XYZ file of C-alpha atoms in Angstrom:
696
model
C 32.395 -7.447 -53.907
C 29.325 -8.684 -52.020
C 27.613 -11.984 -52.796
C 23.905 -12.009 -53.853
C 22.829 -13.091 -50.373
C 24.785 -10.244 -48.790
C 23.352 -7.790 -51.275
C 19.803 -8.919 -50.344
C 20.540 -8.547 -46.634
C 22.115 -5.153 -47.063
C 18.965 -3.794 -48.728
C 16.704 -2.535 -45.945
C 14.093 -1.293 -48.429
C 11.734 -3.622 -50.408
C 13.512 -5.458 -53.248
C 13.881 -3.436 -56.449
C 15.509 -5.132 -59.471
C 16.804 -1.874 -60.969
C 18.270 -0.791 -57.665
C 19.869 -4.229 -57.233
C 21.594 -4.087 -60.684
C 22.740 -0.527 -60.036
C 24.194 -1.510 -56.669
C 26.003 -4.524 -58.214
C 27.460 -2.416 -61.064
C 28.574 0.298 -58.651
C 30.436 -2.228 -56.451
C 32.190 -3.867 -59.434
C 35.621 -2.319 -60.259
C 35.345 -0.649 -63.670
C 31.569 -0.978 -63.623
C 30.653 2.590 -62.643
C 29.017 4.866 -65.195
C 30.357 8.140 -63.834
C 34.093 7.516 -64.008
C 36.295 7.107 -60.971
C 39.611 5.465 -60.129
C 39.184 2.893 -62.890
C 37.804 3.353 -66.380
C 34.554 1.630 -67.391
C 35.193 -2.042 -68.296
C 32.179 -3.695 -69.942
C 33.766 -7.159 -70.157
C 34.538 -7.198 -66.512
C 31.037 -6.015 -65.717
C 29.556 -8.743 -67.977
C 31.669 -11.360 -66.266
C 30.524 -10.119 -62.877
C 26.888 -10.280 -64.006
C 27.305 -13.857 -65.260
C 28.935 -14.903 -61.989
C 26.170 -13.241 -60.068
C 23.509 -14.976 -62.116
C 25.095 -18.356 -61.317
C 25.213 -17.491 -57.639
C 21.595 -16.415 -57.741
C 20.654 -19.778 -59.282
C 22.545 -21.633 -56.518
C 20.843 -19.448 -53.913
C 17.422 -20.165 -55.468
C 18.101 -23.924 -55.430
C 19.176 -23.725 -51.799
C 16.038 -21.810 -50.812
C 13.855 -24.205 -52.832
C 15.343 -27.205 -51.025
C 14.656 -25.508 -47.720
C 11.057 -24.774 -48.744
C 10.552 -28.406 -49.794
C 11.992 -29.555 -46.484
C 9.643 -27.281 -44.534
C 6.662 -28.398 -46.646
C 7.500 -32.033 -45.992
C 7.810 -31.321 -42.288
C 4.480 -29.456 -42.335
C 2.702 -32.381 -44.057
C 4.161 -34.844 -41.570
C 3.086 -32.757 -38.573
C -0.370 -32.291 -40.119
C -0.791 -36.072 -40.394
C 0.354 -36.517 -36.786
C -2.071 -33.858 -35.631
C -4.906 -35.498 -37.578
C -4.158 -38.839 -35.909
C -4.199 -37.142 -32.502
C -7.549 -35.497 -33.270
C -8.985 -38.862 -34.336
C -7.767 -40.464 -31.107
C -9.327 -37.641 -29.095
C -12.602 -38.007 -30.987
C -12.699 -41.734 -30.249
C -11.938 -41.046 -26.580
C -14.654 -38.406 -26.499
C -17.145 -40.813 -28.063
C -16.379 -43.447 -25.435
C -16.724 -40.867 -22.645
C -20.011 -39.666 -24.111
C -21.363 -43.229 -24.194
C -20.373 -43.708 -20.542
C -22.066 -40.417 -19.700
C -25.264 -41.525 -21.436
C -25.272 -44.814 -19.556
C -24.722 -42.973 -16.258
C -27.474 -40.485 -17.089
C -29.899 -43.299 -17.878
C -29.023 -45.031 -14.613
C -29.523 -41.821 -12.622
C -32.866 -41.236 -14.344
C -33.917 -44.797 -13.505
C -33.007 -44.383 -9.816
C -34.685 -40.951 -9.666
C -37.854 -42.416 -11.137
C -37.879 -45.161 -8.510
C -37.333 -42.620 -5.705
C -40.146 -40.379 -6.989
C -42.447 -43.390 -7.272
C -41.623 -44.442 -3.714
C -42.242 -40.890 -2.459
C -45.609 -40.807 -4.222
C -46.536 -44.101 -2.625
C -45.558 -42.869 0.848
C -47.463 -39.626 0.325
C -50.423 -41.576 -0.984
C -50.482 -43.591 2.271
C -49.719 -40.710 4.657
C -52.167 -38.133 3.289
C -55.313 -40.264 3.725
C -54.076 -41.226 7.188
C -53.705 -37.554 8.229
C -57.113 -36.758 6.799
C -58.624 -39.682 8.697
C -57.042 -38.497 11.972
C -58.300 -34.935 11.383
C -61.779 -36.248 10.492
C -61.864 -38.376 13.665
C -60.849 -35.362 15.757
C -63.572 -33.192 14.210
C -66.146 -35.982 14.714
C -65.244 -36.075 18.428
C -65.851 -32.323 18.746
C -69.023 -32.586 16.653
C -70.356 -35.266 19.049
C -69.886 -32.842 21.942
C -72.082 -30.257 20.173
C -74.546 -33.059 19.373
C -74.721 -34.066 23.069
C -74.959 -30.411 24.126
C -72.001 -30.627 26.535
C -68.577 -29.163 25.571
C -66.180 -31.245 27.676
C -62.944 -30.595 25.726
C -60.435 -28.283 27.343
C -59.935 -26.405 24.064
C -63.423 -24.846 24.327
C -63.159 -24.001 28.026
C -59.593 -22.683 28.310
C -59.329 -18.980 27.302
C -55.620 -19.459 26.519
C -56.542 -21.931 23.738
C -58.867 -19.552 21.940
C -56.725 -19.657 18.792
C -56.997 -23.458 18.533
C -60.711 -23.294 19.337
C -61.195 -20.734 16.560
C -59.585 -23.082 14.037
C -61.819 -25.986 15.085
C -65.052 -23.960 15.132
C -64.363 -22.593 11.650
C -64.050 -26.121 10.248
C -67.164 -27.311 12.131
C -69.046 -24.250 10.895
C -68.208 -25.183 7.270
C -69.283 -28.802 7.871
C -72.540 -27.726 9.523
C -73.506 -25.617 6.510
C -73.550 -28.794 4.386
C -75.843 -30.726 6.745
C -79.637 -30.911 6.157
C -81.503 -28.385 8.295
C -84.435 -30.587 9.382
C -82.296 -33.276 11.045
C -79.423 -31.145 12.385
C -81.096 -27.790 13.106
C -80.218 -27.959 16.816
C -76.542 -28.821 16.396
C -76.146 -26.266 13.590
C -77.518 -23.573 15.904
C -75.114 -24.585 18.703
C -72.102 -24.491 16.363
C -73.168 -21.091 14.961
C -73.621 -19.742 18.478
C -70.152 -20.870 19.496
C -68.765 -19.486 16.227
C -70.129 -15.979 16.922
C -69.201 -16.226 20.595
C -65.548 -16.915 19.739
C -65.560 -14.121 17.161
C -66.915 -11.698 19.803
C -64.273 -12.808 22.307
C -61.537 -12.203 19.756
C -62.849 -8.721 18.980
C -62.947 -7.914 22.710
C -59.421 -9.227 23.116
C -58.292 -7.071 20.181
C -59.911 -3.969 21.747
C -58.308 -4.662 25.135
C -54.897 -5.163 23.546
C -55.286 -1.874 21.679
C -56.038 0.010 24.891
C -53.011 -1.563 26.553
C -50.853 -0.685 23.518
C -49.889 -4.344 22.943
C -49.276 -4.232 19.221
C -47.983 -7.778 19.070
C -51.124 -9.163 20.680
C -53.273 -7.061 18.337
C -51.464 -8.566 15.352
C -51.890 -12.079 16.713
C -55.612 -11.665 17.325
C -56.132 -9.895 13.997
C -54.471 -12.816 12.214
C -57.021 -15.183 13.757
C -59.938 -12.835 13.051
C -58.993 -12.634 9.381
C -60.224 -16.208 8.908
C -63.665 -15.478 10.281
C -66.509 -14.635 7.973
C -66.769 -11.174 9.460
C -63.279 -10.315 8.276
C -62.633 -11.735 4.785
C -65.495 -12.941 2.678
C -63.728 -13.576 -0.636
C -60.705 -15.495 -1.787
C -59.268 -12.368 -3.424
C -57.047 -10.674 -0.859
C -56.929 -7.391 -2.781
C -60.714 -6.994 -3.045
C -61.137 -8.199 0.539
C -58.678 -5.616 1.827
C -60.426 -2.741 0.050
C -63.879 -3.858 1.274
C -62.651 -4.435 4.838
C -61.107 -0.963 5.043
C -64.272 0.638 3.666
C -66.430 -1.231 6.216
C -64.372 -0.527 9.354
C -63.299 3.034 8.499
C -66.446 4.625 9.963
C -66.405 2.416 13.069
C -62.746 3.229 13.731
C -63.555 6.950 13.513
C -66.342 6.588 16.092
C -64.472 4.351 18.554
C -60.862 5.587 18.594
C -59.464 8.999 19.455
C -56.744 8.718 16.756
C -58.526 6.911 13.902
C -55.797 7.699 11.345
C -53.267 5.825 13.478
C -55.581 2.802 13.876
C -56.351 2.659 10.133
C -52.651 2.944 9.319
C -51.897 0.115 11.751
C -54.663 -2.018 10.253
C -53.391 -1.474 6.704
C -49.795 -2.039 7.796
C -50.807 -5.302 9.444
C -52.636 -6.456 6.291
C -49.691 -5.555 4.046
C -46.994 -7.049 6.278
C -48.855 -10.250 7.038
C -51.666 -11.299 4.755
C -50.553 -9.510 1.583
C -46.854 -10.263 1.962
C -47.572 -13.935 2.642
C -49.842 -14.080 -0.408
C -47.164 -12.499 -2.639
C -44.431 -14.760 -1.276
C -46.543 -17.876 -1.801
C -47.429 -16.924 -5.386
C -43.889 -15.967 -6.421
C -41.743 -18.485 -4.569
C -43.602 -21.490 -6.000
C -42.789 -20.456 -9.587
C -39.501 -18.560 -9.237
C -37.318 -21.540 -10.123
C -39.755 -23.934 -11.762
C -41.536 -21.636 -14.239
C -39.850 -18.296 -14.939
C -42.515 -17.220 -17.435
C -45.301 -17.672 -14.898
C -43.139 -16.035 -12.228
C -42.735 -12.874 -14.339
C -46.464 -12.809 -15.111
C -47.319 -13.242 -11.417
C -44.835 -10.552 -10.384
C -46.311 -8.101 -12.896
C -49.896 -8.927 -11.895
C -49.270 -8.815 -8.132
C -47.294 -5.569 -8.307
C -49.936 -3.958 -10.516
C -52.795 -5.009 -8.224
C -50.882 -3.945 -5.110
C -50.216 -0.447 -6.483
C -53.876 -0.215 -7.565
C -54.938 -1.205 -4.030
C -52.615 1.423 -2.556
C -54.191 4.013 -4.826
C -57.667 3.086 -3.485
C -56.459 3.256 0.113
C -55.330 6.882 -0.286
C -58.985 7.942 0.155
C -58.734 7.057 3.860
C -57.176 9.245 6.534
C -53.795 7.590 7.196
C -51.819 10.565 8.465
C -50.040 13.494 6.878
C -47.860 11.565 4.381
C -49.979 8.590 3.353
C -48.400 8.289 -0.127
C -44.913 7.774 1.326
C -46.365 5.386 3.934
C -48.030 3.189 1.289
C -44.955 3.311 -0.993
C -42.791 1.984 1.837
C -45.228 -0.870 2.481
C -45.120 -1.843 -1.222
C -41.342 -1.583 -1.290
C -40.992 -3.842 1.753
C -43.026 -6.539 -0.009
C -41.455 -6.397 -3.490
C -37.914 -5.021 -3.023
C -36.176 -8.426 -3.092
C -38.078 -9.437 -6.236
C -37.572 -6.138 -8.071
C -33.805 -6.144 -7.491
C -33.359 -9.283 -9.598
C -36.224 -8.588 -11.993
C -34.364 -7.281 -15.066
C -31.769 -10.095 -15.067
C -34.523 -12.710 -14.877
C -36.421 -10.881 -17.621
C -33.389 -10.888 -19.921
C -32.532 -14.524 -19.185
C -36.105 -15.598 -19.869
C -36.370 -13.520 -23.050
C -33.034 -14.861 -24.321
C -34.020 -18.484 -23.632
C -37.568 -18.097 -24.936
C -36.444 -16.386 -28.174
C -33.810 -19.043 -28.850
C -36.425 -21.759 -28.286
C -38.898 -20.117 -30.712
C -36.225 -19.920 -33.413
C -34.929 -23.451 -32.847
C -38.451 -24.880 -32.925
C -39.004 -23.187 -36.300
C -35.764 -24.483 -37.835
C -36.491 -27.966 -36.470
C -39.905 -27.882 -38.164
C -38.079 -27.216 -41.443
C -35.548 -30.025 -40.775
C -32.879 -27.367 -41.159
C -29.514 -27.429 -39.402
C -28.641 -23.791 -38.909
C -25.343 -22.843 -40.543
C -22.794 -21.084 -38.297
C -22.148 -17.436 -39.114
C -18.895 -15.525 -38.823
C -16.581 -18.526 -39.386
C -13.203 -18.311 -41.035
C -13.237 -21.343 -43.319
C -12.219 -21.323 -46.969
C -15.789 -22.273 -47.860
C -17.112 -19.216 -46.029
C -14.554 -16.993 -47.780
C -15.653 -18.374 -51.155
C -19.262 -17.833 -50.195
C -18.695 -14.210 -49.241
C -16.780 -13.527 -52.468
C -19.571 -15.174 -54.480
C -22.186 -13.097 -52.685
C -20.462 -9.830 -53.471
C -19.435 -10.613 -57.032
C -20.657 -12.655 -59.961
C -17.689 -14.997 -59.964
C -18.698 -18.699 -60.345
C -17.083 -20.194 -57.222
C -19.069 -23.407 -57.185
C -22.794 -24.210 -57.180
C -25.268 -22.131 -55.191
C -27.242 -23.580 -52.273
C -30.624 -25.061 -53.204
C -33.193 -23.925 -50.631
C -36.103 -25.515 -52.592
C -37.952 -22.202 -52.462
C -37.752 -21.860 -48.657
C -37.089 -18.278 -47.501
C -36.363 -19.253 -43.864
C -38.440 -16.267 -42.765
C -41.598 -16.867 -40.753
C -44.174 -14.252 -39.805
C -45.380 -16.583 -37.042
C -41.879 -16.616 -35.543
C -41.659 -12.842 -35.893
C -45.036 -12.283 -34.237
C -44.065 -14.595 -31.354
C -40.731 -12.810 -30.837
C -42.378 -9.370 -30.973
C -45.127 -10.497 -28.605
C -42.631 -11.806 -26.060
C -40.685 -8.548 -26.332
C -43.857 -6.461 -25.992
C -44.728 -8.273 -22.757
C -41.155 -7.672 -21.579
C -41.459 -3.927 -22.335
C -44.763 -3.778 -20.415
C -43.258 -5.534 -17.385
C -40.135 -3.401 -17.628
C -42.231 -0.217 -17.586
C -44.155 -1.349 -14.515
C -41.413 -3.059 -12.488
C -38.294 -0.955 -13.209
C -37.174 1.922 -11.042
C -37.766 5.166 -13.002
C -34.012 5.883 -13.047
C -33.262 2.420 -14.499
C -36.178 2.259 -16.945
C -34.339 3.589 -20.087
C -31.334 1.339 -19.459
C -33.491 -1.745 -18.894
C -35.657 -1.029 -21.935
C -32.527 -0.630 -24.079
C -31.184 -4.007 -22.904
C -34.480 -5.668 -23.911
C -34.288 -3.920 -27.302
C -30.776 -5.310 -27.843
C -32.109 -8.833 -27.275
C -34.828 -8.203 -29.870
C -32.174 -7.030 -32.327
C -30.039 -10.091 -31.598
C -32.741 -12.708 -32.069
C -35.118 -11.121 -34.589
C -32.775 -9.057 -36.749
C -29.530 -11.022 -36.575
C -30.475 -14.636 -35.789
C -33.556 -14.678 -38.026
C -33.677 -11.930 -40.693
C -29.934 -11.555 -41.276
C -29.494 -15.335 -41.323
C -32.303 -15.681 -43.888
C -30.640 -13.008 -46.032
C -27.332 -14.885 -45.874
C -29.048 -18.114 -46.941
C -30.980 -16.250 -49.629
C -27.792 -14.730 -51.035
C -26.163 -18.152 -51.065
C -29.129 -19.572 -52.980
C -29.000 -17.023 -55.816
C -27.688 -18.842 -58.908
C -24.976 -17.473 -61.179
C -25.956 -15.099 -63.979
C -25.449 -17.763 -66.653
C -27.643 -20.395 -64.937
C -30.495 -21.774 -67.060
C -34.107 -21.824 -65.841
C -33.003 -20.387 -62.510
C -35.573 -20.084 -59.711
C -35.205 -16.639 -58.202
C -36.518 -16.978 -54.665
C -34.602 -14.000 -53.284
C -37.456 -11.661 -54.225
C -39.679 -13.682 -51.848
C -37.077 -13.084 -49.145
C -37.185 -9.359 -49.943
C -40.975 -9.287 -49.696
C -41.088 -11.039 -46.319
C -38.141 -9.074 -44.935
C -39.918 -5.847 -45.916
C -43.059 -6.908 -44.017
C -41.006 -7.864 -40.964
C -39.184 -4.509 -41.024
C -42.538 -2.733 -40.800
C -43.563 -4.848 -37.768
C -40.179 -4.256 -36.125
C -40.436 -0.506 -36.718
C -43.990 -0.399 -35.343
C -42.944 -2.053 -32.091
C -39.965 0.289 -31.832
C -42.260 3.323 -32.069
C -45.206 1.987 -30.047
C -43.508 0.230 -27.133
C -39.863 1.279 -26.868
C -39.972 4.984 -27.706
C -42.323 5.942 -24.814
C -39.860 4.341 -22.353
C -36.708 6.124 -23.598
C -37.949 9.272 -25.368
C -36.747 11.631 -22.623
C -33.416 9.925 -21.830
C -29.915 9.782 -23.388
C -30.624 6.166 -24.338
C -32.815 7.462 -27.175
C -29.721 8.336 -29.225
C -28.215 4.879 -28.655
C -31.436 3.151 -29.677
C -31.834 5.198 -32.848
C -28.174 4.616 -33.753
C -28.492 0.851 -33.184
C -31.684 0.682 -35.220
C -30.081 2.628 -38.088
C -26.981 0.415 -37.984
C -29.041 -2.789 -38.160
C -31.285 -1.544 -40.966
C -28.299 -0.339 -43.022
C -26.622 -3.733 -42.600
C -29.781 -5.446 -43.854
C -30.152 -3.008 -46.756
C -26.619 -3.745 -47.968
C -27.454 -7.461 -48.208
C -30.824 -6.754 -49.793
C -29.200 -4.489 -52.394
C -26.563 -7.141 -53.126
C -29.194 -9.846 -53.520
C -31.436 -7.705 -55.721
C -28.487 -6.751 -57.938
C -27.490 -10.389 -58.407
C -31.133 -11.369 -58.983
C -31.384 -8.764 -61.741
C -28.206 -10.211 -63.266
C -29.885 -13.637 -63.276
C -32.989 -12.193 -64.947
C -30.880 -10.596 -67.670
C -28.894 -13.828 -67.981
C -32.139 -15.758 -68.531
C -33.225 -13.264 -71.226
C -29.825 -13.627 -72.860
C -30.187 -17.425 -72.819
C -33.633 -17.203 -74.477
C -32.291 -14.935 -77.217
C -29.229 -17.117 -77.772
C -31.277 -20.296 -78.192
C -34.376 -18.929 -79.964
C -33.085 -16.141 -82.235
C -31.810 -17.286 -85.649
C -29.756 -15.314 -88.155
C -32.354 -16.026 -90.824
C -34.936 -14.184 -88.702
C -33.579 -10.891 -90.041
C -32.376 -12.150 -93.462
C -35.259 -14.295 -94.724
C -34.573 -16.411 -97.795
C -37.854 -15.414 -99.420
C -38.354 -11.683 -98.896
C -41.772 -11.789 -100.542
C -43.244 -14.493 -98.350
C -42.691 -13.163 -94.826
C -45.311 -12.296 -92.229
C -44.584 -8.953 -90.591
C -44.705 -9.908 -86.897
C -42.331 -10.222 -83.968
C -40.014 -13.204 -83.792
C -40.483 -16.198 -81.476
C -37.419 -15.166 -79.418
C -38.929 -11.714 -78.866
C -42.264 -13.157 -77.733
C -40.635 -15.441 -75.173
C -38.442 -12.653 -73.806
C -41.447 -10.335 -73.448
C -43.444 -13.002 -71.582
C -40.494 -13.578 -69.238
C -40.000 -9.835 -68.654
C -43.689 -9.311 -67.813
C -43.546 -12.067 -65.186
C -40.435 -10.580 -63.579
C -41.897 -7.053 -63.512
C -44.942 -8.419 -61.706
C -42.727 -10.277 -59.213
C -40.793 -7.093 -58.454
C -44.037 -5.175 -57.829
C -45.295 -7.851 -55.416
C -41.987 -8.050 -53.562
C -41.398 -4.349 -52.890
C -43.205 -1.168 -52.033
C -42.855 2.584 -52.334
C -39.930 4.068 -54.215
C -38.082 0.753 -54.112
C -40.345 -0.545 -56.897
C -39.398 2.288 -59.272
C -35.714 2.067 -58.348
C -35.448 -1.668 -59.038
C -37.599 -1.536 -62.166
C -35.498 1.349 -63.504
C -32.337 -0.711 -63.054
C -33.956 -3.804 -64.604
C -35.284 -1.717 -67.502
C -31.870 -0.182 -68.224
C -30.235 -3.623 -68.241
C -33.054 -5.005 -70.398
C -32.523 -2.189 -72.908
C -28.748 -2.689 -72.933
C -29.199 -6.417 -73.610
C -31.582 -5.848 -76.540
C -29.408 -3.048 -77.920
C -26.312 -5.267 -77.911
C -28.304 -8.258 -79.183
C -29.574 -6.388 -82.261
C -26.043 -5.361 -83.189
C -25.049 -9.005 -83.653
C -27.052 -9.427 -86.890
C -27.172 -8.040 -90.420
C -30.532 -6.963 -91.824
C -32.182 -7.118 -95.197
C -34.946 -4.677 -95.973
C -37.607 -7.130 -94.783
C -35.398 -8.194 -91.863
C -35.240 -4.579 -90.727
C -39.044 -4.497 -90.670
C -39.056 -7.616 -88.485
C -36.494 -6.021 -86.176
C -38.762 -2.978 -85.864
C -41.637 -5.324 -84.958
C -39.475 -6.924 -82.257
C -38.492 -3.551 -80.805
C -42.111 -2.425 -80.871
C -43.003 -5.522 -78.838
C -40.114 -4.839 -76.436
C -41.431 -1.292 -76.139
C -44.846 -2.654 -75.071
C -43.103 -4.605 -72.339
C -41.224 -1.435 -71.364
C -44.581 0.288 -70.741
C -45.272 -2.280 -67.987
C -42.329 -0.835 -66.053
C -44.158 2.535 -65.739
C -40.743 4.220 -65.702
C -40.330 7.158 -68.133
C -36.581 6.590 -68.582
C -37.048 2.964 -69.691
C -39.767 3.894 -72.173
C -37.574 6.708 -73.548
C -34.676 4.285 -74.081
C -36.863 1.925 -76.108
C -38.355 4.844 -78.063
C -34.814 5.785 -79.062
C -34.001 2.155 -79.939
C -37.127 2.000 -82.080
C -35.988 5.132 -83.897
C -32.533 3.602 -84.429
C -34.108 0.523 -86.016
C -35.754 2.788 -88.609
C -32.228 3.301 -89.996
C -32.343 -0.355 -91.078
C -35.215 0.199 -93.520
C -35.153 3.863 -94.557
C -34.210 4.680 -98.120
C -30.504 5.627 -98.504
C -31.321 9.142 -99.666
C -33.387 9.783 -96.518
C -30.729 8.683 -94.003
C -29.508 12.179 -93.223
C -33.044 13.427 -92.710
C -33.893 10.547 -90.346
C -30.646 10.999 -88.392
C -31.553 14.652 -87.865
C -34.923 13.726 -86.418
C -35.958 14.688 -82.898
C -35.093 11.327 -81.291
C -31.738 10.738 -83.032
C -30.246 14.211 -83.421
C -28.535 14.144 -80.016
C -27.041 10.653 -80.385
C -23.389 9.986 -81.151
C -22.745 9.810 -84.915
C -20.683 6.658 -84.410
C -23.686 4.930 -82.848
C -25.890 5.902 -85.793
C -23.222 4.755 -88.212
C -22.902 1.425 -86.398
C -26.607 0.738 -86.906
C -26.482 1.685 -90.585
C -23.552 -0.712 -91.049
C -25.874 -3.581 -90.040
C -27.758 -3.200 -93.351
C -27.049 -5.797 -95.989
C -26.870 -3.063 -98.656
C -24.396 -0.937 -96.681
C -21.435 -1.423 -99.082
C -23.466 -1.773 -102.239
C -25.336 1.515 -101.680
C -22.203 3.222 -100.272
C -24.186 4.341 -97.210
C -21.032 5.206 -95.326
C -20.692 8.449 -97.300
C -23.646 9.867 -95.374
C -21.512 9.791 -92.161
C -18.213 10.995 -93.628
């Protein structure tokens, strides 16, 4: 015969008490119920059962001792682990203090170094300016004396340096008074135009010799002369320059399209590329926002310039030619564009949200944790179980239209840049990645978080004088959904409408909205429970039994009771709150549910009392007042329910002989006879007048 422990081990299936007893009886000699080698012996079987019970008790004690030992060991290890964690925290605190001291020291040294650099620069810059001013004064004196002795003005090989000097002197001369310096101003202007003419001649000679490099070098010098660029805007200057020289090039050169193409290529590869590089490189690491704005603006203006230049004769395939020039300038920037866009948008969105929560002095609660507190919170959100007090948000919804507008504006700018700067084949993918960031920060980090906080702040159904702020959350969330949907349709859809990414975007949007709606539905349901709970509290504290059984039947004013008046005032306020918080069909849906629960509460409340003849009249007055409140719902079903309840209350006052006639009326004929009987039983004269016979 097997011991209890062996019997447990031998059972591969889950433990079954009946199966265990059957197995024990079958293994006991004389314990079988179907005959066998030995006849059935109940005493022996009883003895075996008693022995087995004792063994089971010993086994239970043994297991219990082992459990206690393991629990003791677990508590001991937990204490040791807690001590280790405390030691690590102290060590971490010490390390953090050392780090702060080191950081402060580094900041101090860096400040000193920067200050020293500023001082050196402050000394060196005036010195360089003084040297340059002295040099220009020396050259100016030569023009004043009328004799140019410096080698720079007489050596043709130094024409580039001479051009730089004459440009500066020309600017200085324009500021001098004409009456005193007319002669020297004329000499400087003459030299200025003479050098410009020499440069043009040198450019022409280099073109005839086919020396492209020399042409580029001379053109770079000519660009600084007044005859070349007259404005500080390189894009406008380029368009005006090409318009001005196009006719001359056609008259002078045998292949004008080649010369114009070379001119434009030189402008793009030198002046324009240098301008773009200067604008972008100075902000690429220091100010990403400005970098993205500059990149968008420069690329837009460059493509617009290329579009203007297509009116000139640049060869057979001018569109491809101009596209290559643009690509050569922007290719390195466009390759890394989308990653920089996403990094900036992620950082900027997080900063907007954090700045908002800081302004509210709110430490954002982590989401998705696995603590017991979080488990209790989730159970409390999805049920009406009282698992501790709700969170008091002091009326704060933690939703901000300013934050939402800022997030949507940043995303709109990102969509605009994405449309302009993305390769057409990558545009849907890049737009989708920006949309995912909007979902993450607007929908999840802001709206969903506010819904979680709002759900946590909803009090239990039996709370007294509860402040129901969740409807404010619903109202603001509804407004934000409309803004989110508008941006989706206006800015994202045009970028993905003809690509497979459209399906992904629509699916993601639907998934997010459904997730929000589940939490909104849960919050609204629990808010309605609180409203009904508040009505129930008013009735419980204000309604008295003597309201419907007055001591003096002849001295009673026929009007609604105080409890009824207070409930109706409360209901009207809540109906108005629901209308302000929602729109469309949602208003009717929520008001229908509130109206049904309101009716159920009043119906059950009235069945708690017994009614005299005059008390029945007062009950009818109460129901008539409730019915007026039901009209505010503007829901036919709710009004019908209270019409029926009003008809039921007539059973409390109708003469006994007319009961059958009233019960057969239009509003009561389809109701359950038991329900009608239950209302009649509430009459004080039910037994005395033997009213039950009308329902037998």
